[in-house]
Amino acid sequence: MKAVVFGGSGFIGSHTVEQLVLAGHEVTAAVRERSNTFFLESLGVNVVRVDFSDPSSIANTIRGHQIVYNCTADAKLHMVIDAEAEVEVKLTRRLIEAAASQGAGRFVQLSTIVMYDFRTGDPIDESYMTVPEYPIQALAVKREEVARQTGREAGIGTILLRPASTIGVRDVSSFFSRLFRAHAQGQYPIVGDGDGRVSLIDTRDIGRAMAWLGTLDMKGQAGDAYLLKGFDTTWSGLKAEIDRAAGKAAATIRIPESPTEEQLAQLHLTPFAIKSFTVNRLWNDGKIRRQGIAARYSLTDAVDAAVRDLLRRNEEGF
């Protein structure tokens, strides 16, 4: 299979490229002009720097590939969210249209569990109807709608993956790297008792699932979405794993479950983040497991790999 991965230099994108290579596929990584491609080049894949605003540049990159992966993302929790976001909405539409025009057989979209609201603490599966409360949730829902609708209009099968929050190597700015920095400074945040439960996953397993979705028999289920998780833990349980991997028990900052606006500002936290720490965020990924893919890596595997990588990069000044 010849696959092209847009956003291939990113955290999850690089793991998607890596797992495609390990599965024996021929891979092109499409990246922006200033992207760091050292790791991609070490894999021996074809790296193409693309003007993501230029449909012809995108089309030229896709030409000759059977599967197109979109791992691009821009919106973050702290940002002002634009409902017509350049990356999440406009680029997604542009990539699908180009994939269809170049005869690609499938488009695999990396989605996000951020789309899910906080109305329940019970495990959520793909049938759950989310009611977005925050702009970033509404944008995540819209991106999926754009992917499905554009795929139908352009005549290309689309499929979406919603992975749990991830832990892994090559992490620059995810929740885990931020928690690790706080841990190193002896200021690990614990909201309430730290007993909020959360589903997480090793990034290698996301890459494996993305590669697998490229070859899945869709059986007419274009536009289908899959949840994916690796393991469940609590936020205090995650700290215990970081303590073990880092070789020290870090001091904590105790945060009330209902902090004031002043406390939120002091701690650089958002109401969304507080809810993420206090409302159980559990996913039921039985659907993808029944199709034949299951996570391989444990919480200990993920934390050990991520902590080693973060410590090494800190020592090297990255």
PDB file of C-alpha atoms in Angstrom:
ATOM      1  CA  MET A   1       0.000   0.000   0.000  1.00  0.00           C
ATOM      2  CA  LYS A   2       1.210   3.481  -0.866  1.00  0.00           C
ATOM      3  CA  ALA A   3       0.168   5.948   1.804  1.00  0.00           C
ATOM      4  CA  VAL A   4       0.671   9.670   2.304  1.00  0.00           C
ATOM      5  CA  VAL A   5       0.456  11.180   5.781  1.00  0.00           C
ATOM      6  CA  PHE A   6      -0.272  14.885   6.105  1.00  0.00           C
ATOM      7  CA  GLY A   7       1.063  16.214   9.386  1.00  0.00           C
ATOM      8  CA  GLY A   8       3.606  13.416   9.427  1.00  0.00           C
ATOM      9  CA  SER A   9       6.114  15.369  11.537  1.00  0.00           C
ATOM     10  CA  GLY A  10       3.650  15.859  14.392  1.00  0.00           C
ATOM     11  CA  PHE A  11       3.330  13.836  17.589  1.00  0.00           C
ATOM     12  CA  ILE A  12       0.672  11.377  16.405  1.00  0.00           C
ATOM     13  CA  GLY A  13       1.513  11.854  12.734  1.00  0.00           C
ATOM     14  CA  SER A  14       5.090  10.646  13.237  1.00  0.00           C
ATOM     15  CA  HIS A  15       3.818   7.523  14.982  1.00  0.00           C
ATOM     16  CA  THR A  16       1.391   6.907  12.130  1.00  0.00           C
ATOM     17  CA  VAL A  17       4.255   7.120   9.640  1.00  0.00           C
ATOM     18  CA  GLU A  18       6.424   4.851  11.804  1.00  0.00           C
ATOM     19  CA  GLN A  19       3.761   2.167  12.184  1.00  0.00           C
ATOM     20  CA  LEU A  20       2.946   2.240   8.471  1.00  0.00           C
ATOM     21  CA  VAL A  21       6.636   1.648   7.746  1.00  0.00           C
ATOM     22  CA  LEU A  22       6.798  -1.183  10.307  1.00  0.00           C
ATOM     23  CA  ALA A  23       3.758  -2.752   8.616  1.00  0.00           C
ATOM     24  CA  GLY A  24       5.637  -2.770   5.313  1.00  0.00           C
ATOM     25  CA  HIS A  25       3.855   0.062   3.492  1.00  0.00           C
ATOM     26  CA  GLU A  26       5.439   2.646   1.190  1.00  0.00           C
ATOM     27  CA  VAL A  27       5.024   6.023   2.898  1.00  0.00           C
ATOM     28  CA  THR A  28       5.237   9.684   2.002  1.00  0.00           C
ATOM     29  CA  ALA A  29       5.228  12.194   4.850  1.00  0.00           C
ATOM     30  CA  ALA A  30       3.731  15.538   3.807  1.00  0.00           C
ATOM     31  CA  VAL A  31       4.927  18.340   6.086  1.00  0.00           C
ATOM     32  CA  ARG A  32       5.051  22.114   6.232  1.00  0.00           C
ATOM     33  CA  GLU A  33       8.126  23.950   5.009  1.00  0.00           C
ATOM     34  CA  ARG A  34       9.648  24.547   8.458  1.00  0.00           C
ATOM     35  CA  SER A  35       8.850  21.167  10.012  1.00  0.00           C
ATOM     36  CA  ASN A  36      11.562  19.176  11.765  1.00  0.00           C
ATOM     37  CA  THR A  37      11.945  16.028   9.672  1.00  0.00           C
ATOM     38  CA  PHE A  38      14.969  14.410  11.360  1.00  0.00           C
ATOM     39  CA  PHE A  39      12.980  11.440  12.681  1.00  0.00           C
ATOM     40  CA  LEU A  40      11.098  10.934   9.419  1.00  0.00           C
ATOM     41  CA  GLU A  41      14.340  10.920   7.471  1.00  0.00           C
ATOM     42  CA  SER A  42      15.741   8.310   9.878  1.00  0.00           C
ATOM     43  CA  LEU A  43      12.850   6.044   8.839  1.00  0.00           C
ATOM     44  CA  GLY A  44      13.827   6.381   5.179  1.00  0.00           C
ATOM     45  CA  VAL A  45      10.409   7.615   4.073  1.00  0.00           C
ATOM     46  CA  ASN A  46       9.794  10.087   1.287  1.00  0.00           C
ATOM     47  CA  VAL A  47       9.471  13.541   2.897  1.00  0.00           C
ATOM     48  CA  VAL A  48       7.691  16.225   0.890  1.00  0.00           C
ATOM     49  CA  ARG A  49       7.368  19.823   2.034  1.00  0.00           C
ATOM     50  CA  VAL A  50       3.960  21.094   0.990  1.00  0.00           C
ATOM     51  CA  ASP A  51       2.188  24.428   0.877  1.00  0.00           C
ATOM     52  CA  PHE A  52      -0.993  23.380   2.687  1.00  0.00           C
ATOM     53  CA  SER A  53      -2.817  26.441   1.375  1.00  0.00           C
ATOM     54  CA  ASP A  54      -2.221  25.436  -2.269  1.00  0.00           C
ATOM     55  CA  PRO A  55      -4.628  22.788  -3.667  1.00  0.00           C
ATOM     56  CA  SER A  56      -2.320  22.031  -6.590  1.00  0.00           C
ATOM     57  CA  SER A  57       0.639  21.398  -4.271  1.00  0.00           C
ATOM     58  CA  ILE A  58      -1.536  19.056  -2.194  1.00  0.00           C
ATOM     59  CA  ALA A  59      -2.845  17.240  -5.265  1.00  0.00           C
ATOM     60  CA  ASN A  60       0.654  16.726  -6.645  1.00  0.00           C
ATOM     61  CA  THR A  61       1.725  15.201  -3.327  1.00  0.00           C
ATOM     62  CA  ILE A  62      -1.247  12.826  -3.188  1.00  0.00           C
ATOM     63  CA  ARG A  63      -0.964  11.644  -6.790  1.00  0.00           C
ATOM     64  CA  GLY A  64      -0.085   7.940  -6.980  1.00  0.00           C
ATOM     65  CA  HIS A  65      -1.041   7.142  -3.363  1.00  0.00           C
ATOM     66  CA  GLN A  66      -3.874   4.798  -2.440  1.00  0.00           C
ATOM     67  CA  ILE A  67      -4.529   5.979   1.125  1.00  0.00           C
ATOM     68  CA  VAL A  68      -4.441   9.528   2.496  1.00  0.00           C
ATOM     69  CA  TYR A  69      -4.052  10.166   6.227  1.00  0.00           C
ATOM     70  CA  ASN A  70      -4.774  13.517   7.839  1.00  0.00           C
ATOM     71  CA  CYS A  71      -2.969  13.997  11.147  1.00  0.00           C
ATOM     72  CA  THR A  72      -2.880  17.795  11.040  1.00  0.00           C
ATOM     73  CA  ALA A  73      -4.200  19.813  13.972  1.00  0.00           C
ATOM     74  CA  ASP A  74      -3.932  23.376  15.172  1.00  0.00           C
ATOM     75  CA  ALA A  75      -6.613  24.254  17.742  1.00  0.00           C
ATOM     76  CA  LYS A  76      -5.590  24.076  21.409  1.00  0.00           C
ATOM     77  CA  LEU A  77      -7.582  24.528  24.604  1.00  0.00           C
ATOM     78  CA  HIS A  78      -6.052  27.920  25.357  1.00  0.00           C
ATOM     79  CA  MET A  79      -6.743  29.363  21.900  1.00  0.00           C
ATOM     80  CA  VAL A  80      -9.608  31.477  20.648  1.00  0.00           C
ATOM     81  CA  ILE A  81     -11.470  29.022  18.439  1.00  0.00           C
ATOM     82  CA  ASP A  82     -12.510  29.989  14.928  1.00  0.00           C
ATOM     83  CA  ALA A  83     -15.519  28.003  13.699  1.00  0.00           C
ATOM     84  CA  GLU A  84     -13.969  28.068  10.205  1.00  0.00           C
ATOM     85  CA  ALA A  85     -10.506  27.140  11.425  1.00  0.00           C
ATOM     86  CA  GLU A  86      -7.907  27.026   8.668  1.00  0.00           C
ATOM     87  CA  VAL A  87      -6.533  23.606   9.606  1.00  0.00           C
ATOM     88  CA  GLU A  88      -9.430  21.759  11.210  1.00  0.00           C
ATOM     89  CA  VAL A  89     -12.061  22.819   8.666  1.00  0.00           C
ATOM     90  CA  LYS A  90     -10.595  24.343   5.523  1.00  0.00           C
ATOM     91  CA  LEU A  91      -7.536  22.114   5.211  1.00  0.00           C
ATOM     92  CA  THR A  92      -9.548  18.974   5.977  1.00  0.00           C
ATOM     93  CA  ARG A  93     -11.946  19.817   3.151  1.00  0.00           C
ATOM     94  CA  ARG A  94      -9.056  20.680   0.822  1.00  0.00           C
ATOM     95  CA  LEU A  95      -7.261  17.397   1.499  1.00  0.00           C
ATOM     96  CA  ILE A  96     -10.341  15.224   0.937  1.00  0.00           C
ATOM     97  CA  GLU A  97     -11.209  16.955  -2.315  1.00  0.00           C
ATOM     98  CA  ALA A  98      -7.627  16.534  -3.526  1.00  0.00           C
ATOM     99  CA  ALA A  99      -7.553  12.871  -2.463  1.00  0.00           C
ATOM    100  CA  ALA A 100     -10.717  12.179  -4.461  1.00  0.00           C
ATOM    101  CA  SER A 101      -9.476  14.091  -7.500  1.00  0.00           C
ATOM    102  CA  GLN A 102      -6.263  12.024  -7.548  1.00  0.00           C
ATOM    103  CA  GLY A 103      -8.050   8.686  -7.314  1.00  0.00           C
ATOM    104  CA  ALA A 104      -7.087   7.738  -3.764  1.00  0.00           C
ATOM    105  CA  GLY A 105      -9.226   4.926  -2.412  1.00  0.00           C
ATOM    106  CA  ARG A 106      -9.590   6.049   1.200  1.00  0.00           C
ATOM    107  CA  PHE A 107      -9.153   9.011   3.516  1.00  0.00           C
ATOM    108  CA  VAL A 108      -8.350   8.360   7.199  1.00  0.00           C
ATOM    109  CA  GLN A 109      -8.979  11.309   9.516  1.00  0.00           C
ATOM    110  CA  LEU A 110      -7.408  11.604  12.961  1.00  0.00           C
ATOM    111  CA  SER A 111     -10.173  12.954  15.182  1.00  0.00           C
ATOM    112  CA  THR A 112     -10.289  13.575  18.948  1.00  0.00           C
ATOM    113  CA  ILE A 113     -12.127  12.640  22.146  1.00  0.00           C
ATOM    114  CA  VAL A 114     -12.148  16.350  22.996  1.00  0.00           C
ATOM    115  CA  MET A 115     -15.460  16.421  21.109  1.00  0.00           C
ATOM    116  CA  TYR A 116     -17.235  14.618  23.958  1.00  0.00           C
ATOM    117  CA  ASP A 117     -19.114  16.628  26.580  1.00  0.00           C
ATOM    118  CA  PHE A 118     -18.986  16.147  30.360  1.00  0.00           C
ATOM    119  CA  ARG A 119     -22.601  15.131  30.978  1.00  0.00           C
ATOM    120  CA  THR A 120     -21.705  11.597  32.051  1.00  0.00           C
ATOM    121  CA  GLY A 121     -18.894   9.857  33.854  1.00  0.00           C
ATOM    122  CA  ASP A 122     -19.864   6.461  32.455  1.00  0.00           C
ATOM    123  CA  PRO A 123     -17.875   4.847  29.631  1.00  0.00           C
ATOM    124  CA  ILE A 124     -18.766   6.433  26.279  1.00  0.00           C
ATOM    125  CA  ASP A 125     -18.943   4.618  22.953  1.00  0.00           C
ATOM    126  CA  GLU A 126     -19.457   5.815  19.380  1.00  0.00           C
ATOM    127  CA  SER A 127     -23.254   5.945  19.782  1.00  0.00           C
ATOM    128  CA  TYR A 128     -23.045   8.692  22.419  1.00  0.00           C
ATOM    129  CA  MET A 129     -24.553  11.962  21.176  1.00  0.00           C
ATOM    130  CA  THR A 130     -22.315  14.745  22.407  1.00  0.00           C
ATOM    131  CA  VAL A 131     -23.656  18.231  23.163  1.00  0.00           C
ATOM    132  CA  PRO A 132     -20.657  20.569  22.880  1.00  0.00           C
ATOM    133  CA  GLU A 133     -20.295  23.041  25.722  1.00  0.00           C
ATOM    134  CA  TYR A 134     -16.978  24.580  24.718  1.00  0.00           C
ATOM    135  CA  PRO A 135     -15.896  25.994  21.330  1.00  0.00           C
ATOM    136  CA  ILE A 136     -13.108  23.450  20.945  1.00  0.00           C
ATOM    137  CA  GLN A 137     -15.661  20.638  21.306  1.00  0.00           C
ATOM    138  CA  ALA A 138     -17.917  22.204  18.696  1.00  0.00           C
ATOM    139  CA  LEU A 139     -14.940  22.539  16.330  1.00  0.00           C
ATOM    140  CA  ALA A 140     -14.047  18.860  16.767  1.00  0.00           C
ATOM    141  CA  VAL A 141     -17.629  17.882  15.923  1.00  0.00           C
ATOM    142  CA  LYS A 142     -17.630  20.177  12.909  1.00  0.00           C
ATOM    143  CA  ARG A 143     -14.384  18.715  11.597  1.00  0.00           C
ATOM    144  CA  GLU A 144     -15.921  15.252  11.576  1.00  0.00           C
ATOM    145  CA  GLU A 145     -19.034  16.578   9.839  1.00  0.00           C
ATOM    146  CA  VAL A 146     -16.849  18.269   7.209  1.00  0.00           C
ATOM    147  CA  ALA A 147     -14.881  15.048   6.676  1.00  0.00           C
ATOM    148  CA  ARG A 148     -18.012  12.961   6.203  1.00  0.00           C
ATOM    149  CA  GLN A 149     -19.869  15.453   4.033  1.00  0.00           C
ATOM    150  CA  THR A 150     -16.899  16.282   1.812  1.00  0.00           C
ATOM    151  CA  GLY A 151     -16.149  12.590   1.416  1.00  0.00           C
ATOM    152  CA  ARG A 152     -19.715  11.898   0.292  1.00  0.00           C
ATOM    153  CA  GLU A 153     -19.723  14.819  -2.126  1.00  0.00           C
ATOM    154  CA  ALA A 154     -16.294  13.973  -3.556  1.00  0.00           C
ATOM    155  CA  GLY A 155     -16.971  10.246  -3.750  1.00  0.00           C
ATOM    156  CA  ILE A 156     -14.192   8.963  -1.469  1.00  0.00           C
ATOM    157  CA  GLY A 157     -14.598   6.739   1.584  1.00  0.00           C
ATOM    158  CA  THR A 158     -13.627   8.453   4.828  1.00  0.00           C
ATOM    159  CA  ILE A 159     -13.001   6.855   8.192  1.00  0.00           C
ATOM    160  CA  LEU A 160     -12.271   8.552  11.535  1.00  0.00           C
ATOM    161  CA  LEU A 161     -10.281   7.563  14.625  1.00  0.00           C
ATOM    162  CA  ARG A 162     -10.961   9.123  18.047  1.00  0.00           C
ATOM    163  CA  PRO A 163      -8.058   8.021  20.254  1.00  0.00           C
ATOM    164  CA  ALA A 164      -7.847   8.511  23.999  1.00  0.00           C
ATOM    165  CA  SER A 165      -5.395  11.108  25.301  1.00  0.00           C
ATOM    166  CA  THR A 166      -1.946   9.819  24.474  1.00  0.00           C
ATOM    167  CA  ILE A 167       1.380   9.187  26.184  1.00  0.00           C
ATOM    168  CA  GLY A 168       4.511   8.535  24.151  1.00  0.00           C
ATOM    169  CA  VAL A 169       7.854   9.577  22.741  1.00  0.00           C
ATOM    170  CA  ARG A 170       8.420  12.707  20.637  1.00  0.00           C
ATOM    171  CA  ASP A 171       5.926  14.581  22.799  1.00  0.00           C
ATOM    172  CA  VAL A 172       6.414  18.347  22.753  1.00  0.00           C
ATOM    173  CA  SER A 173       3.225  19.889  24.093  1.00  0.00           C
ATOM    174  CA  SER A 174       0.638  17.256  25.065  1.00  0.00           C
ATOM    175  CA  PHE A 175      -0.993  16.986  28.479  1.00  0.00           C
ATOM    176  CA  PHE A 176       1.624  14.421  29.563  1.00  0.00           C
ATOM    177  CA  SER A 177       4.665  16.543  28.782  1.00  0.00           C
ATOM    178  CA  ARG A 178       3.075  19.424  30.706  1.00  0.00           C
ATOM    179  CA  LEU A 179       2.389  17.151  33.679  1.00  0.00           C
ATOM    180  CA  PHE A 180       5.947  15.849  33.520  1.00  0.00           C
ATOM    181  CA  ARG A 181       7.381  19.374  33.609  1.00  0.00           C
ATOM    182  CA  ALA A 182       5.185  20.156  36.619  1.00  0.00           C
ATOM    183  CA  HIS A 183       6.346  16.902  38.211  1.00  0.00           C
ATOM    184  CA  ALA A 184      10.013  17.829  37.677  1.00  0.00           C
ATOM    185  CA  GLN A 185       9.371  21.175  39.391  1.00  0.00           C
ATOM    186  CA  GLY A 186       7.630  19.550  42.360  1.00  0.00           C
ATOM    187  CA  GLN A 187       4.319  21.148  41.426  1.00  0.00           C
ATOM    188  CA  TYR A 188       2.270  18.235  40.144  1.00  0.00           C
ATOM    189  CA  PRO A 189      -1.407  19.288  40.032  1.00  0.00           C
ATOM    190  CA  ILE A 190      -3.958  17.107  41.814  1.00  0.00           C
ATOM    191  CA  VAL A 191      -7.549  18.273  41.485  1.00  0.00           C
ATOM    192  CA  GLY A 192      -9.692  17.200  44.419  1.00  0.00           C
ATOM    193  CA  ASP A 193      -8.597  13.750  45.561  1.00  0.00           C
ATOM    194  CA  GLY A 194      -7.119  12.853  42.174  1.00  0.00           C
ATOM    195  CA  ASP A 195      -9.563   9.979  41.863  1.00  0.00           C
ATOM    196  CA  GLY A 196     -11.089  11.070  38.541  1.00  0.00           C
ATOM    197  CA  ARG A 197     -10.788   8.148  36.123  1.00  0.00           C
ATOM    198  CA  VAL A 198      -9.413   8.536  32.629  1.00  0.00           C
ATOM    199  CA  SER A 199      -8.766   6.371  29.568  1.00  0.00           C
ATOM    200  CA  LEU A 200      -5.318   6.869  28.025  1.00  0.00           C
ATOM    201  CA  ILE A 201      -3.240   5.210  25.305  1.00  0.00           C
ATOM    202  CA  ASP A 202       0.339   4.738  24.164  1.00  0.00           C
ATOM    203  CA  THR A 203       0.951   6.720  20.970  1.00  0.00           C
ATOM    204  CA  ARG A 204       2.422   3.648  19.304  1.00  0.00           C
ATOM    205  CA  ASP A 205      -1.003   2.034  19.532  1.00  0.00           C
ATOM    206  CA  ILE A 206      -2.611   5.028  17.835  1.00  0.00           C
ATOM    207  CA  GLY A 207      -0.140   4.658  14.978  1.00  0.00           C
ATOM    208  CA  ARG A 208      -0.915   0.939  14.758  1.00  0.00           C
ATOM    209  CA  ALA A 209      -4.660   1.634  14.621  1.00  0.00           C
ATOM    210  CA  MET A 210      -4.254   4.322  11.978  1.00  0.00           C
ATOM    211  CA  ALA A 211      -2.226   1.954   9.803  1.00  0.00           C
ATOM    212  CA  TRP A 212      -4.821  -0.791  10.307  1.00  0.00           C
ATOM    213  CA  LEU A 213      -7.700   1.509   9.338  1.00  0.00           C
ATOM    214  CA  GLY A 214      -6.012   2.084   6.009  1.00  0.00           C
ATOM    215  CA  THR A 215      -6.511  -1.583   5.125  1.00  0.00           C
ATOM    216  CA  LEU A 216      -9.830  -2.265   6.903  1.00  0.00           C
ATOM    217  CA  ASP A 217     -12.674  -3.643   4.790  1.00  0.00           C
ATOM    218  CA  MET A 218     -15.153  -0.794   5.269  1.00  0.00           C
ATOM    219  CA  LYS A 219     -18.071  -2.868   3.945  1.00  0.00           C
ATOM    220  CA  GLY A 220     -19.894   0.222   2.769  1.00  0.00           C
ATOM    221  CA  GLN A 221     -19.506   2.006   6.109  1.00  0.00           C
ATOM    222  CA  ALA A 222     -17.894   5.154   4.738  1.00  0.00           C
ATOM    223  CA  GLY A 223     -17.788   7.954   7.280  1.00  0.00           C
ATOM    224  CA  ASP A 224     -17.574   5.508  10.186  1.00  0.00           C
ATOM    225  CA  ALA A 225     -15.789   6.490  13.410  1.00  0.00           C
ATOM    226  CA  TYR A 226     -13.897   4.419  15.959  1.00  0.00           C
ATOM    227  CA  LEU A 227     -12.907   5.112  19.542  1.00  0.00           C
ATOM    228  CA  LEU A 228      -9.607   3.697  20.783  1.00  0.00           C
ATOM    229  CA  LYS A 229      -8.061   3.417  24.237  1.00  0.00           C
ATOM    230  CA  GLY A 230      -5.215   1.540  25.844  1.00  0.00           C
ATOM    231  CA  PHE A 231      -5.873   1.505  29.580  1.00  0.00           C
ATOM    232  CA  ASP A 232      -7.834   3.177  32.368  1.00  0.00           C
ATOM    233  CA  THR A 233      -6.278   4.837  35.410  1.00  0.00           C
ATOM    234  CA  THR A 234      -6.826   7.720  37.823  1.00  0.00           C
ATOM    235  CA  TRP A 235      -4.957  11.006  37.822  1.00  0.00           C
ATOM    236  CA  SER A 236      -3.317  10.068  41.132  1.00  0.00           C
ATOM    237  CA  GLY A 237      -2.479   6.674  39.633  1.00  0.00           C
ATOM    238  CA  LEU A 238      -0.795   8.398  36.702  1.00  0.00           C
ATOM    239  CA  LYS A 239       1.296  10.441  39.134  1.00  0.00           C
ATOM    240  CA  ALA A 240       2.389   7.259  40.890  1.00  0.00           C
ATOM    241  CA  GLU A 241       3.578   5.873  37.559  1.00  0.00           C
ATOM    242  CA  ILE A 242       5.517   9.061  36.791  1.00  0.00           C
ATOM    243  CA  ASP A 243       7.023   8.954  40.308  1.00  0.00           C
ATOM    244  CA  ARG A 244       8.208   5.414  39.650  1.00  0.00           C
ATOM    245  CA  ALA A 245       9.580   6.104  36.164  1.00  0.00           C
ATOM    246  CA  ALA A 246      11.299   9.345  37.205  1.00  0.00           C
ATOM    247  CA  GLY A 247      12.720   7.812  40.373  1.00  0.00           C
ATOM    248  CA  LYS A 248      11.247  10.403  42.728  1.00  0.00           C
ATOM    249  CA  ALA A 249       7.933  11.204  44.389  1.00  0.00           C
ATOM    250  CA  ALA A 250       7.119  14.759  43.380  1.00  0.00           C
ATOM    251  CA  ALA A 251       5.348  17.237  45.616  1.00  0.00           C
ATOM    252  CA  THR A 252       1.835  18.189  44.585  1.00  0.00           C
ATOM    253  CA  ILE A 253      -0.303  21.270  44.296  1.00  0.00           C
ATOM    254  CA  ARG A 254      -3.799  20.556  45.584  1.00  0.00           C
ATOM    255  CA  ILE A 255      -6.504  22.227  43.529  1.00  0.00           C
ATOM    256  CA  PRO A 256     -10.152  22.413  44.627  1.00  0.00           C
ATOM    257  CA  GLU A 257     -12.701  20.787  42.341  1.00  0.00           C
ATOM    258  CA  SER A 258     -14.470  24.159  42.012  1.00  0.00           C
ATOM    259  CA  PRO A 259     -11.664  26.739  41.844  1.00  0.00           C
ATOM    260  CA  THR A 260     -12.319  30.458  41.597  1.00  0.00           C
ATOM    261  CA  GLU A 261     -11.478  32.397  38.448  1.00  0.00           C
ATOM    262  CA  GLU A 262      -8.509  33.873  40.294  1.00  0.00           C
ATOM    263  CA  GLN A 263      -7.211  30.407  41.163  1.00  0.00           C
ATOM    264  CA  LEU A 264      -7.658  29.262  37.570  1.00  0.00           C
ATOM    265  CA  ALA A 265      -5.656  32.253  36.339  1.00  0.00           C
ATOM    266  CA  GLN A 266      -2.880  31.639  38.871  1.00  0.00           C
ATOM    267  CA  LEU A 267      -2.635  27.980  37.931  1.00  0.00           C
ATOM    268  CA  HIS A 268      -2.992  28.591  34.173  1.00  0.00           C
ATOM    269  CA  LEU A 269      -5.924  26.197  34.046  1.00  0.00           C
ATOM    270  CA  THR A 270      -9.238  26.373  32.199  1.00  0.00           C
ATOM    271  CA  PRO A 271     -12.702  25.179  33.286  1.00  0.00           C
ATOM    272  CA  PHE A 272     -12.366  22.529  30.554  1.00  0.00           C
ATOM    273  CA  ALA A 273      -9.175  21.234  32.170  1.00  0.00           C
ATOM    274  CA  ILE A 274     -10.754  21.116  35.637  1.00  0.00           C
ATOM    275  CA  LYS A 275     -13.657  19.061  34.294  1.00  0.00           C
ATOM    276  CA  SER A 276     -11.205  16.751  32.546  1.00  0.00           C
ATOM    277  CA  PHE A 277      -9.543  16.078  35.920  1.00  0.00           C
ATOM    278  CA  THR A 278     -12.755  15.585  37.884  1.00  0.00           C
ATOM    279  CA  VAL A 279     -15.345  14.033  35.541  1.00  0.00           C
ATOM    280  CA  ASN A 280     -14.555  10.442  34.579  1.00  0.00           C
ATOM    281  CA  ARG A 281     -13.355  10.415  30.954  1.00  0.00           C
ATOM    282  CA  LEU A 282     -13.702   6.768  30.031  1.00  0.00           C
ATOM    283  CA  TRP A 283     -14.083   5.312  26.548  1.00  0.00           C
ATOM    284  CA  ASN A 284     -15.608   2.050  25.403  1.00  0.00           C
ATOM    285  CA  ASP A 285     -13.654   0.923  22.340  1.00  0.00           C
ATOM    286  CA  GLY A 286     -15.358  -2.445  21.967  1.00  0.00           C
ATOM    287  CA  LYS A 287     -16.296  -1.609  18.374  1.00  0.00           C
ATOM    288  CA  ILE A 288     -12.724  -1.438  17.074  1.00  0.00           C
ATOM    289  CA  ARG A 289     -11.668  -4.417  19.202  1.00  0.00           C
ATOM    290  CA  ARG A 290     -14.421  -6.529  17.678  1.00  0.00           C
ATOM    291  CA  GLN A 291     -13.077  -5.562  14.247  1.00  0.00           C
ATOM    292  CA  GLY A 292      -9.691  -6.989  15.168  1.00  0.00           C
ATOM    293  CA  ILE A 293      -7.415  -4.313  16.646  1.00  0.00           C
ATOM    294  CA  ALA A 294      -6.518  -3.928  20.317  1.00  0.00           C
ATOM    295  CA  ALA A 295      -3.934  -1.884  22.189  1.00  0.00           C
ATOM    296  CA  ARG A 296      -0.608  -3.597  22.819  1.00  0.00           C
ATOM    297  CA  TYR A 297       1.063  -1.277  25.325  1.00  0.00           C
ATOM    298  CA  SER A 298       0.292  -0.840  29.034  1.00  0.00           C
ATOM    299  CA  LEU A 299       0.297   2.277  31.209  1.00  0.00           C
ATOM    300  CA  THR A 300       3.735   1.297  32.512  1.00  0.00           C
ATOM    301  CA  ASP A 301       5.045   0.786  28.959  1.00  0.00           C
ATOM    302  CA  ALA A 302       3.764   4.194  27.872  1.00  0.00           C
ATOM    303  CA  VAL A 303       5.019   6.146  30.886  1.00  0.00           C
ATOM    304  CA  ASP A 304       8.446   4.485  30.842  1.00  0.00           C
ATOM    305  CA  ALA A 305       8.957   5.300  27.158  1.00  0.00           C
ATOM    306  CA  ALA A 306       7.719   8.875  27.475  1.00  0.00           C
ATOM    307  CA  VAL A 307       9.706   9.694  30.621  1.00  0.00           C
ATOM    308  CA  ARG A 308      12.941   8.271  29.167  1.00  0.00           C
ATOM    309  CA  ASP A 309      12.418  10.334  26.032  1.00  0.00           C
ATOM    310  CA  LEU A 310      11.611  13.543  27.932  1.00  0.00           C
ATOM    311  CA  LEU A 311      14.611  13.119  30.253  1.00  0.00           C
ATOM    312  CA  ARG A 312      16.926  12.482  27.301  1.00  0.00           C
ATOM    313  CA  ARG A 313      15.681  15.532  25.419  1.00  0.00           C
ATOM    314  CA  ASN A 314      15.972  17.690  28.524  1.00  0.00           C
ATOM    315  CA  GLU A 315      19.599  16.599  28.922  1.00  0.00           C
ATOM    316  CA  GLU A 316      20.282  17.379  25.266  1.00  0.00           C
ATOM    317  CA  GLY A 317      18.630  20.791  25.534  1.00  0.00           C
ATOM    318  CA  PHE A 318      15.607  20.162  23.303  1.00  0.00           C
TER     319      PHE A 318
END
